[in-house]
Each structure stands twice: as C-alpha cells, then as structure tokens.
Amino acid sequence: MGNTLAYKILQSHLLDGTLSPGNEITIKMDQTLTQDSTGTMVYLQLEAMNVDKIQTELSVAYIDHNTLQTGFENADDHAFIKSVAQRHGVLFSKPGNGICHQLHLENYGKPGKTLLGSDSHTPTGGGLGMIAIGAGGLDVAMAMAKGTYSLTVPKVIKVELTGSLRPWVSAKDVILYVLQKLTVKGGVGKIVEYTGEGVKSLSVTDRATITNMGAELGATTSIFPSDENTLKYLTEQGRPEDFTPLAADADAVYDEILKVNLSELTPLAAMPHSPDNVDSVKNIGSIKIDQVAIGSCTNSSYTDLMKVAAILKGNKIHKDVSLVISPGSSKILSKLAENGALADMINAGARIIENACGPCIGMGQSPKSGAVSLRTFNRNFKGRSGTLDADVYLVSPETAAISAITGVLTDGMSCGRELPDIPSVSFSFNDHFIIYPEGADKQNTEVEMGPNIKPFPRNTALTDEVRAAVALHAGNNITTDDIMPSDSRLLPYRSNIPHLSNYCFEKIDSQFAARCKELGSCAIIGGENYGQGSSREHAALVPLYLGVKFVLAKSFARIHRSNLINSGIMPLVFENPADYDDFAIGQQLVIRQAKKQIQEGVVVVNNLDNGKEYKTLTNFSELEIQMILCGGKINSINGAK
Ligand code: MIC
Ligand code: SF4
C-alpha cells in the first residue's frame, strides 16, 4: 500500500511517535516564519525561553501586517522584532518587502521541507510541495528553540483534479468550490492533498492560492505535488537548485476523496459573512458594488496582477467604485512598474497601496457604511473590513477587475471579452529588504523594547477545584476575529494584552470584558468550530488575562484549541451537543477533582444553577495533559507543577 505525499514528508521528518491518524507525533521543523502582528509575542516568548541559538535551518521574521504606523507602537514593535531576530539568527524582512506568504513562496519555500508559521495562511507553502502549517506563536517560538513541532496526525483527503480551467475561471474558484463542498469545518483534523491530471494545468501561484485558502477549511495544511511547474517557478525565481520532484505513490490510500473537474467550474463568490457561503457569480446576479480590493496573500501574485492589468488596460473604473490594489511583494511591484502594467492600472483609476496585508486585516480602506465590497482575499467575516455593516464577497482577481469596470458583480465568462495569456517572466534575486543576522548574537545585541510592549500573561498550575461563571454563551463558527478583533485601531496593541482585553468579543457582546472583570473566574460556552480563522494567540492570551478557565464547546478549530492549551485554558467538548442549550450567562459552574479528571480524559462540569452534571471530553494528548496541569506550555517546559 503506497503513501500519500503528505505522509511521505511527515515520515521523513518523524522524530517521535507513529504516523497514524489520531496519534501524537513530533516532527523536525526545517523552517519557521513569523509576521509582525503575532511576531512580537513569538519573540517575547523566545526570549523567555532563554535559548542561545535557534535550531531551524531557516527562520524569517516578516513585517507585513502593522505597516500603517499611525503612532509609535507599530514601529516600536518592528524595532523589537528586528533586535530579537538579530540576537537569535533570524532573517528580518523589512516593511515594504511584501506579504509573508508571498515572499516565503518566492524566496525560501522548498519542496519536501517542513515550515511552521505564526499565521494561519502558512499552508500557502503547500503550493511548492511543502508541509507548511500555521500555529500559535508559542508553538513557533518552540519550533525555533528546539527545531521540532508536535501535532496529532491528521487524516488525508484527496482532491482529484481533472480537466483544466476555462478563461475567466481561476484557482480562486477551485478553492471556493472546495469550500462550498467541505465547509469551514470540513478540513479540521485533515490534510488536503491535490492530485490528478488537472494538477499539471495549475501554476505554483495557482496552487498557492488553493493551499492558502485551505486554512478556511480548517485543515492542518494542503499540499500539491512538486513537478515540472514547480521547477519552472523556482527557475523564474532564480533558484532552480531548490527543486526536488515529489508525488504521492500511485497506489496511495486516502481517508476521503473529492473529485473536481476543473473544466466544469465557473466564476464563484463567497457571500457575506463566511468563506464557505459560496454560489456562482451568475446566480448571485449583478449586485451593485461600492468597492473592489485586489491583493492579500491569496491573490497578489505576478500573474494575478498581470491579469488584472490586462482587464483594466484602456478602461475606466466605474464612477461609483473605489478600486484598491496591493501587490504581494516588492519584486512583483517592481516588475509591474518595469513592464507598464502598473501604469495600465493607474490609468484605469486604480488606487495602488502598499504591498502589505492592508485592507485584508482592516488596516485602512474600510468601505463606506452598508457597502458591498468585492475582495480577492480569503476571509469575509463580519466586521473584518473595519465596517461592521459592510457586505464582503470573496472573488477571483478576474471577477474583481471586470466588476470594477462594470460597477456590478460580473461573470467574466459572459462579458464577451478575451483574456490574454500572461507570459512568464524571470525575477532577479533581490534581498534589498532583508537584514541578515550575520555577525550579531545574543551577547552583543540589546533587545529594543518600546513602552507599548507589555509582558504576556502567564497562567498558574491547575487547581483541584475549578469554579467559573459563564461569561458568554456563543454560537457556531465563532472566529478569532470575533474573540479578539483586529483592525487599524487594535493591531498596534498586539504586544499589549491589558489594552486589548478591553475589546475582547467587542463585536458580539460589548459587555464581555467588564463582565469577566466582575465575575473574576469565568467560562465560555461555544458552539461548533469555536475559534476558527486566524492563528492569533491573543484570542487565548486575552481570555486568560480576563480570568477564563475553560471553554466548553461543541467542537474546536485546530489552532485555537492548541492556543488555549498552550495558555493553560481547558478546551472541553460536550459529550452530548444538545447540553449546550442548558447554559446561560451568569450560571455558576464547578469542576471537582480537575487534575484527576483531566488525566482520565472525561471531565464532569457541574452546573450549580440547574443542579445538573455535564460530561465533557478532552481528547488531550500526553503533552497536552502536562500543559493543562502546569498552567500552559511555558510552565510545562520549565517543569512547574
Ligand atoms: C489573518 O489573516 O487573520 C491574520 C491577521 O493574518 C492572522 C494572524 C493575526 O491575527 O495576526 C492569521 O491568519 O493567522
Ligand atoms: Fe495578511 Fe490577509 Fe494574508 Fe492574513 S490573510 S496574512 S492579513 S494578507
């Protein structure tokens, strides 16, 4: 029986455990990446671990999220990250270089390598045939310190691609189709592996769009084979020597199979407010639009933007539409400038903004009240654009560009226009934005710590009796954007948990923070897929700061569940999901003999208000039990009990 590509790479990196679904394994981590909005915490934690030398082959600290610099805070965070990067031998990518995932694909990703990133879209690297996983900051700090990462072995879903995409249909439509089929929780506990003859028709950047948005499926990661298209991409990026051919065995066995005929796909859109709320552009109809935003780590490649330029060339943006474009990297922007495509965009009326995350994370370009905004991004959660009542639709670059001209959501297939082929180009290696850590080390580099950087909260060891009052009764698919909102107002405070704590769950329940402070020790009740979305561990650290002891939910998203455990907060799962209805804000809950129950794997929660007992499951691995008992990962490394 043959192996999947994912398991081949995991097997070649296996340090401990058996590679079988559900088992806990430890693998060697070759590379790590961080970005600035999670990075300050990562590097505070790395400093707290007191390591002399990082153990990875390559670690890069990117600055791409907090680039507005509306006050001193962002710039201080960047200076802090730069100083710690120097101390530990981490490459530092200056603001202006571009978006971490796009840059990592261009410059450092290698087929067959493992990558852990403190950003949920790290699986972008799967487009190059890597096992690239998004994780909480503490896990990434640990991966740097030890060169390892522990995870529960996921199952593998095979997505078998046949045919090839028609003009006006693109990689974005492939992943939107997969999201429509599998939903935002369909990938939890799974790796999505793409195979079949249709793979050959997709370039590396197409593949990266698909693996990038595998994060929205809740998948551990997504992966494509490494083939002649991979070699072509690496050659274009000036590093053919990094190529290795890789594929699953012909007789590989998968846990699930989804077949996708690329030739049958049409332009799709994810409607408000979830990436899996997908329908065809044709069915949704010609809705009037106010804003179009093109860019993000999903759709900001050279080819994507050249297609956009070709569609815009010689046209004028509709009078009621604001079109903003943010290229993925400095290399791409400079190439667009050289070949005239940038002028085509500007002459059509596009607003060119910095090559950074920008509007994708609400850092500027919030649309007007009640606006319809078409975005080539990956998330359309309510309020993420910075405008609570905006309706955000996720579309391909082609759909975005043609719609910006017509002023209504437009299916390019029926607009009667030809799309030119985009010839490939070679990029020369450009490291003008990279600071190498050579010559610097821990001893001779000071940590540069601005006044906004506060220590991160630490938990204490689990007590035998845990008392907590219900502070929130939340619904299904709560995102980490719901738990800890992020936009231009709050992103500058990613290194200041006390400040952020005032805004926890702000969009769902503005009284949450005040209630927690009043209750002292609290619990959160959640529905399905609690904590989906971003990897931000602030969605665990802030509740920890506010006194949350456990979250009791129907199910959890992978990264957030790990972040809770890393912070010593228990993620408990209802044995009987219908019990969820019995809970209400203010009820007093108690877990007796907590330590014993955690070790046994079943935890009974007593509800003192209705006198009932509720059985909950933990599904904790041995390492996770230790972390919960010690009050989090850092305590467990230091051996505290
Ligand atoms: C996101 O797209 O939500 C982010 C902002 O990139 C996050 C990271 C963060 O919250 O800092 C992610 O995807 O992990
Ligand atoms: Fe940046 Fe958006 Fe990508 Fe997150 S999803 S890394 S905010 S571009």
XYZ file of C-alpha atoms in Angstrom, residues 65-622:
558
model
C 0.525 43.418 8.901
C 1.141 46.502 11.030
C 2.553 48.839 8.431
C 0.220 51.823 8.842
C 2.277 53.247 11.710
C -0.417 55.588 12.962
C 1.555 56.043 16.171
C 4.868 54.887 17.618
C 3.503 51.448 18.557
C 3.909 49.603 15.255
C 7.359 51.000 14.588
C 8.420 50.085 18.133
C 7.206 46.521 17.599
C 9.190 46.329 14.362
C 12.332 47.560 16.118
C 11.795 44.983 18.868
C 11.371 42.129 16.362
C 14.428 43.298 14.424
C 16.565 43.307 17.555
C 15.454 39.844 18.694
C 15.875 38.484 15.150
C 19.482 39.683 15.249
C 20.037 38.111 18.647
C 18.819 34.696 17.559
C 19.922 34.372 13.944
C 16.560 35.074 12.294
C 16.328 36.815 8.892
C 14.394 40.081 9.116
C 12.216 41.182 6.200
C 11.659 44.932 6.423
C 8.262 46.576 5.926
C 7.776 47.243 2.240
C 9.091 43.854 1.150
C 5.621 42.354 0.950
C 3.295 39.771 2.458
C 4.978 36.945 4.365
C 3.381 34.047 2.469
C 4.019 35.514 -0.967
C 7.614 36.310 -0.003
C 8.253 32.915 1.500
C 6.956 31.225 -1.642
C 9.178 33.391 -3.833
C 12.365 33.184 -1.848
C 12.581 30.421 0.717
C 9.967 27.673 0.333
C 11.399 24.308 -0.820
C 9.627 21.121 -1.890
C 9.742 18.426 0.788
C 10.618 20.790 3.656
C 8.552 21.499 6.750
C 7.529 25.041 7.693
C 5.739 26.311 10.801
C 4.382 29.861 10.720
C 2.674 32.096 13.245
C -0.032 32.833 10.726
C -2.920 30.622 9.686
C -2.181 31.015 5.967
C 1.276 29.444 6.231
C -0.088 26.466 4.179
C 0.470 28.706 1.130
C 3.834 26.883 1.020
C 1.935 23.677 0.189
C 1.787 25.058 -3.364
C 5.503 24.187 -3.574
C 5.075 20.691 -2.127
C 5.948 21.589 1.465
C 4.264 20.580 4.692
C 3.540 24.132 5.810
C 1.469 24.541 8.960
C 0.013 27.568 10.732
C 0.298 27.635 14.522
C 0.113 29.834 17.579
C 3.127 31.994 18.379
C 4.313 29.900 21.291
C 4.492 26.794 19.093
C 6.551 28.730 16.573
C 8.857 30.051 19.299
C 9.296 26.445 20.479
C 9.980 25.275 16.931
C 12.779 27.831 16.711
C 14.142 26.888 20.119
C 14.059 23.122 19.567
C 13.658 22.593 15.825
C 10.611 20.405 16.461
C 6.804 20.533 16.464
C 4.295 18.098 17.962
C 0.927 17.503 16.346
C -1.878 14.994 16.120
C -1.536 13.070 12.857
C -4.269 14.310 10.515
C -6.229 12.170 8.074
C -5.608 12.916 4.387
C -8.341 13.987 1.955
C -7.579 13.539 -1.719
C -8.882 16.208 -4.062
C -8.618 14.696 -7.520
C -8.420 17.326 -10.238
C -9.311 16.590 -13.853
C -9.600 18.875 -16.898
C -8.371 22.450 -16.977
C -9.810 25.858 -16.119
C -11.589 27.872 -18.786
C -10.780 31.575 -19.340
C -12.226 33.801 -16.573
C -12.212 30.864 -14.143
C -9.219 30.725 -11.816
C -7.580 28.974 -8.890
C -9.699 31.058 -6.511
C -12.801 29.428 -7.978
C -11.285 25.985 -7.337
C -10.842 26.620 -3.625
C -14.219 28.368 -3.354
C -15.753 25.243 -4.898
C -13.909 23.017 -2.399
C -15.112 25.285 0.436
C -18.680 25.025 -0.827
C -18.397 21.222 -0.734
C -16.450 20.741 2.509
C -17.432 23.875 4.568
C -15.320 25.864 7.023
C -15.035 22.910 9.361
C -14.665 20.177 6.741
C -10.884 20.179 6.935
C -10.443 20.065 10.729
C -8.026 17.254 11.628
C -7.176 16.702 7.955
C -4.578 17.466 5.301
C -5.944 18.241 1.848
C -3.793 16.685 -0.881
C -4.343 17.648 -4.532
C -3.652 15.046 -7.212
C -4.807 14.037 -10.689
C -4.002 15.100 -14.233
C -5.603 18.521 -13.635
C -2.703 19.453 -11.336
C -0.462 19.976 -14.389
C -2.660 22.800 -15.632
C -2.095 24.846 -12.468
C 0.976 27.017 -11.903
C 2.675 27.211 -8.492
C 0.966 30.512 -7.718
C -2.421 28.997 -8.672
C -1.649 26.101 -6.342
C -0.586 28.512 -3.612
C -3.932 30.331 -3.872
C -5.636 26.988 -3.280
C -3.429 25.828 -0.392
C -3.552 29.305 1.154
C -7.314 29.188 1.447
C -7.240 25.620 2.710
C -6.907 27.477 6.034
C -10.567 28.423 5.612
C -11.460 24.707 5.545
C -9.898 24.409 8.998
C -7.362 21.950 7.506
C -3.991 21.344 9.142
C -2.470 22.048 5.750
C -2.922 21.468 2.000
C -0.336 20.204 -0.447
C 0.358 19.832 -4.169
C 2.976 17.588 -5.788
C 6.284 19.107 -6.858
C 6.610 18.707 -10.645
C 7.790 20.482 -13.795
C 5.639 23.533 -12.941
C 7.412 23.719 -9.588
C 10.770 23.637 -11.349
C 9.566 26.369 -13.726
C 8.504 28.584 -10.812
C 11.719 28.055 -8.870
C 13.713 28.771 -12.029
C 11.761 32.001 -12.576
C 12.604 32.949 -9.001
C 16.298 32.335 -9.685
C 16.673 29.211 -7.548
C 16.221 26.046 -9.646
C 18.620 24.208 -7.332
C 15.882 24.132 -4.673
C 13.725 21.829 -6.824
C 13.020 18.208 -5.856
C 10.330 16.198 -7.664
C 7.736 14.813 -5.240
C 4.439 12.996 -5.589
C 2.198 10.551 -3.787
C 2.600 6.871 -4.653
C 0.245 5.764 -7.418
C -1.498 3.359 -5.018
C -1.679 5.792 -2.087
C -4.735 5.302 0.079
C -6.734 8.323 1.250
C -9.315 8.740 4.004
C -11.725 10.710 1.790
C -11.923 11.657 -1.887
C -13.391 14.733 -3.576
C -13.385 14.906 -7.373
C -13.226 18.269 -9.106
C -13.479 18.656 -12.880
C -11.726 21.969 -13.495
C -13.318 22.271 -16.948
C -16.791 22.474 -15.404
C -16.091 25.250 -12.898
C -17.499 28.757 -13.363
C -16.660 32.027 -11.548
C -17.782 31.751 -7.920
C -18.089 34.103 -4.957
C -18.226 33.595 -1.194
C -21.110 35.707 0.036
C -21.283 37.503 3.384
C -20.146 36.540 6.013
C -18.374 33.225 5.597
C -15.842 31.831 3.080
C -17.998 28.718 2.585
C -21.187 30.626 1.755
C -20.439 30.094 -1.935
C -22.574 30.442 -5.054
C -21.841 31.148 -8.705
C -21.419 34.787 -9.714
C -24.187 34.182 -12.233
C -26.671 33.020 -9.580
C -25.823 35.837 -7.198
C -26.583 38.286 -10.013
C -25.466 41.796 -10.944
C -25.439 43.355 -7.496
C -24.208 46.930 -7.346
C -20.767 47.280 -5.787
C -19.011 50.125 -3.977
C -15.500 48.854 -3.507
C -13.121 46.339 -5.072
C -9.933 45.308 -3.257
C -7.329 43.185 -5.021
C -4.372 41.657 -3.198
C -3.700 39.678 0.024
C -1.655 36.519 0.423
C -4.322 34.653 -1.570
C -4.311 36.630 -4.812
C -1.420 39.041 -5.218
C 0.973 37.078 -7.410
C 2.584 38.494 -10.537
C 0.244 36.523 -12.811
C -2.858 37.529 -10.841
C -1.949 41.193 -11.072
C -0.935 40.979 -14.743
C -4.392 39.536 -15.480
C -5.940 42.421 -13.581
C -3.824 44.941 -15.514
C -4.808 43.315 -18.825
C -8.511 43.562 -17.953
C -8.198 47.176 -16.774
C -5.997 48.371 -19.663
C -7.738 51.088 -21.671
C -10.834 51.024 -19.433
C -12.119 53.293 -16.702
C -13.190 52.161 -13.227
C -16.925 52.653 -12.697
C -17.748 56.057 -11.176
C -19.253 54.549 -8.015
C -16.442 52.084 -7.383
C -13.207 52.535 -5.454
C -10.607 50.022 -6.674
C -7.566 49.400 -4.475
C -4.700 47.120 -5.422
C -1.965 45.884 -3.081
C 0.733 43.768 -4.775
C 2.130 40.782 -2.863
C 5.787 41.702 -2.908
C 8.352 44.330 -3.796
C 9.589 42.084 -6.635
C 6.112 41.946 -8.146
C 5.527 45.673 -7.739
C 8.849 46.488 -9.338
C 8.144 44.122 -12.270
C 4.700 45.693 -12.806
C 6.368 49.099 -12.804
C 9.012 47.982 -15.309
C 6.638 46.430 -17.819
C 3.991 49.149 -17.778
C 1.225 47.125 -16.110
C 1.266 49.481 -13.140
C 0.566 52.389 -15.474
C -2.344 50.449 -17.010
C -3.858 50.031 -13.549
C -3.307 53.635 -12.504
C -4.630 54.992 -15.797
C -7.823 52.997 -15.331
C -8.316 54.729 -11.967
C -6.949 52.150 -9.509
C -5.564 53.223 -6.165
C -2.237 51.471 -5.605
C -1.472 50.831 -1.968
C 1.476 49.354 -0.103
C 2.448 45.746 -0.750
C 1.285 44.504 2.631
C -1.775 42.873 4.223
C -3.567 46.238 4.333
C -7.335 46.083 3.853
C -7.396 42.293 4.313
C -6.945 42.824 8.043
C -8.781 46.143 8.226
C -5.596 48.232 8.090
C -7.170 51.007 6.069
C -9.573 51.034 3.114
C -12.627 50.226 5.213
C -15.607 50.597 2.877
C -18.480 53.032 3.457
C -21.492 52.164 5.634
C -23.588 49.370 4.196
C -21.166 48.968 1.273
C -20.790 45.955 -0.982
C -17.079 45.197 -1.261
C -15.608 42.585 -3.640
C -12.295 41.314 -2.370
C -9.800 38.794 -3.685
C -8.946 37.952 -0.064
C -9.629 34.813 1.960
C -11.895 35.896 4.818
C -15.152 37.840 4.800
C -16.083 37.558 8.469
C -18.495 40.246 9.621
C -16.686 43.452 10.533
C -13.207 42.287 9.425
C -13.061 45.045 6.801
C -13.426 47.611 9.598
C -17.044 48.407 8.614
C -19.471 46.334 10.656
C -22.400 46.584 8.252
C -20.423 46.075 5.012
C -21.158 43.045 2.838
C -17.898 41.484 1.681
C -17.812 38.996 -1.219
C -14.677 36.936 -1.916
C -13.894 36.559 -5.622
C -11.064 35.880 -8.071
C -8.852 38.691 -9.444
C -10.551 38.312 -12.846
C -14.045 38.731 -11.400
C -12.855 41.629 -9.229
C -11.270 43.505 -12.139
C -14.128 43.171 -14.603
C -16.655 44.091 -11.900
C -14.653 47.210 -11.011
C -15.236 48.384 -14.582
C -18.938 47.489 -14.829
C -19.836 48.608 -11.284
C -21.791 45.407 -10.655
C -20.787 41.849 -9.797
C -19.931 40.466 -13.246
C -19.317 36.989 -14.611
C -16.388 37.456 -16.985
C -17.393 34.365 -18.971
C -20.462 36.147 -20.277
C -18.893 39.571 -20.896
C -17.658 38.650 -24.373
C -14.068 39.744 -23.760
C -10.935 37.738 -24.439
C -8.391 37.284 -21.677
C -4.793 37.436 -22.962
C -2.266 34.789 -21.891
C 0.235 36.129 -19.390
C 3.801 35.227 -20.424
C 6.017 34.085 -17.570
C 8.959 36.253 -16.536
C 12.163 35.805 -14.625
C 12.834 37.720 -11.464
C 16.311 38.504 -10.345
C 17.038 37.708 -6.716
C 16.539 40.850 -4.668
C 17.333 40.911 -0.980
C 17.395 44.683 -0.522
C 14.688 44.394 2.110
C 16.351 41.548 4.015
C 18.566 42.059 7.045
C 20.805 39.071 7.659
C 21.649 38.260 11.262
C 25.326 37.739 10.443
C 27.799 38.998 12.957
C 25.155 39.634 15.579
C 24.407 37.393 18.520
C 22.662 37.359 21.853
C 25.572 38.802 23.734
C 26.238 41.851 21.610
C 22.673 42.815 20.628
C 20.333 44.616 23.007
C 16.600 43.907 22.936
C 14.893 47.118 21.823
C 11.699 47.345 23.847
C 9.265 50.259 23.294
C 6.851 51.439 26.022
C 3.843 49.738 24.384
C 5.352 46.275 24.790
C 3.969 44.671 27.939
C 4.783 41.234 29.371
C 2.474 38.429 28.234
C 0.179 36.868 30.857
C 1.209 33.555 32.444
C -1.208 31.037 33.929
C -0.730 29.108 37.155
C -0.896 25.355 37.719
C -4.364 23.766 37.583
C -6.126 23.683 40.933
C -8.096 20.659 42.080
C -11.370 22.508 42.077
C -12.136 24.951 39.269
C -15.014 27.369 39.812
C -16.129 29.620 36.994
C -19.195 31.610 35.991
C -20.476 31.600 32.407
C -19.353 34.879 30.823
C -20.571 34.208 27.286
C -22.906 31.810 25.500
C -21.612 31.986 21.924
C -22.945 30.492 18.669
C -21.375 28.295 15.961
C -18.229 29.160 13.959
C -17.013 31.866 16.333
C -13.870 33.288 14.715
C -10.741 34.515 16.416
C -11.669 37.883 14.829
C -14.813 37.705 16.989
C -12.834 36.816 20.102
C -10.045 39.341 19.604
C -10.941 41.815 16.859
C -8.077 43.252 14.817
C -8.079 46.376 12.730
C -6.128 49.595 12.406
C -7.370 50.633 15.857
C -6.312 47.454 17.671
C -3.441 45.917 15.684
C -0.924 48.393 17.135
C -1.624 46.816 20.540
C -0.721 43.225 19.719
C 2.093 43.454 22.266
C -0.165 44.961 24.934
C -2.611 42.369 26.260
C -4.011 44.596 29.068
C -5.097 47.162 26.474
C -6.505 44.570 24.058
C -8.506 42.938 26.848
C -10.983 45.837 26.830
C -12.084 44.832 23.324
C -12.461 41.082 23.720
C -15.659 39.841 21.986
C -16.475 43.509 21.413
C -18.486 42.917 18.232
C -20.602 40.138 19.727
C -21.092 41.314 23.302
C -19.712 44.708 24.268
C -20.127 43.862 27.978
C -17.932 40.755 27.881
C -14.714 42.284 29.220
C -16.486 44.174 32.010
C -18.459 41.055 32.925
C -15.297 38.937 33.179
C -13.692 41.509 35.431
C -16.773 41.427 37.664
C -17.060 37.630 37.701
C -13.366 37.024 38.341
C -13.163 33.397 37.277
C -15.095 32.616 34.084
C -16.021 30.100 31.419
C -17.165 30.469 27.819
C -19.796 28.244 26.209
C -19.340 27.805 22.448
C -20.968 26.026 19.514
C -19.346 24.154 16.606
C -15.883 25.062 15.267
C -15.140 27.507 18.080
C -12.079 29.685 17.288
C -11.893 29.263 13.510
C -9.744 31.603 11.438
C -6.604 33.389 12.455
C -3.753 31.853 14.437
C -3.573 34.853 16.781
C -2.858 33.537 20.251
C -4.207 36.822 21.578
C -7.592 35.077 21.299
C -6.347 32.826 24.123
C -3.996 35.192 25.976
C -6.654 37.888 26.361
C -9.277 35.485 27.807
C -6.520 34.165 30.093
C -5.855 37.729 31.241
C -9.613 38.179 31.826
C -9.828 35.083 34.033
C -11.251 32.479 31.630
C -10.545 28.991 32.985
C -12.210 26.817 30.366
C -14.158 26.920 27.137
C -16.904 24.328 26.759
C -17.918 23.952 23.112
C -19.438 21.522 20.617
C -16.133 21.441 18.706
C -12.955 23.495 18.284
C -10.829 24.767 15.405
C -7.315 23.282 15.481
C -5.014 26.280 16.024
C -7.218 27.973 18.584
C -7.618 24.738 20.549
C -3.796 24.491 20.747
C -3.504 28.146 21.737
C -5.965 27.607 24.600
C -3.994 24.600 25.834
C -0.696 26.471 25.456
C -2.216 29.131 27.735
C -3.478 26.567 30.242
C -7.168 27.152 29.390
C -9.108 23.881 29.077
C -10.943 23.337 25.761
C -13.721 20.906 26.761
C -16.101 19.286 24.279
C -19.737 18.490 25.080
C -20.246 14.722 25.014
C -23.869 15.466 24.198
C -24.004 18.597 21.975
C -27.647 19.220 22.977
C -26.417 20.083 26.510
C -25.258 23.392 25.037
C -28.843 24.705 25.298
C -28.909 24.307 29.113
C -26.300 27.012 29.688
C -26.773 30.747 30.197
C -24.666 33.763 31.151
C -24.065 34.080 34.892
C -24.537 30.392 35.783
C -22.019 29.086 38.294
C -20.024 26.047 37.152
C -17.622 23.844 39.039
C -15.196 21.078 38.072
C -14.220 18.910 41.040
C -11.051 16.815 41.153
C -9.990 18.601 37.995
C -6.454 17.174 37.885
C -7.648 13.579 38.182
C -10.387 14.048 35.631
C -8.054 15.701 33.121
C -5.733 12.712 33.340
C -8.650 10.324 32.838
C -9.939 12.167 29.765
C -13.527 12.818 30.851
C -14.346 15.962 32.806
C -17.672 16.442 34.558
C -18.873 20.030 34.754
C -21.421 20.691 37.498
C -23.891 23.463 36.847
C -24.752 24.790 40.296
C -27.687 26.801 38.956
C -29.680 23.919 37.477
C -28.113 21.206 39.632
C -27.175 19.090 36.594
C -23.886 17.381 35.707
C -22.463 17.527 32.191
C -19.988 15.041 30.781
C -17.322 16.623 28.608
C -14.481 15.104 26.590
C -10.946 16.396 26.474
C -9.180 14.358 23.740
C -5.890 15.605 25.201
C -2.584 14.014 24.233
C 0.019 13.268 26.937
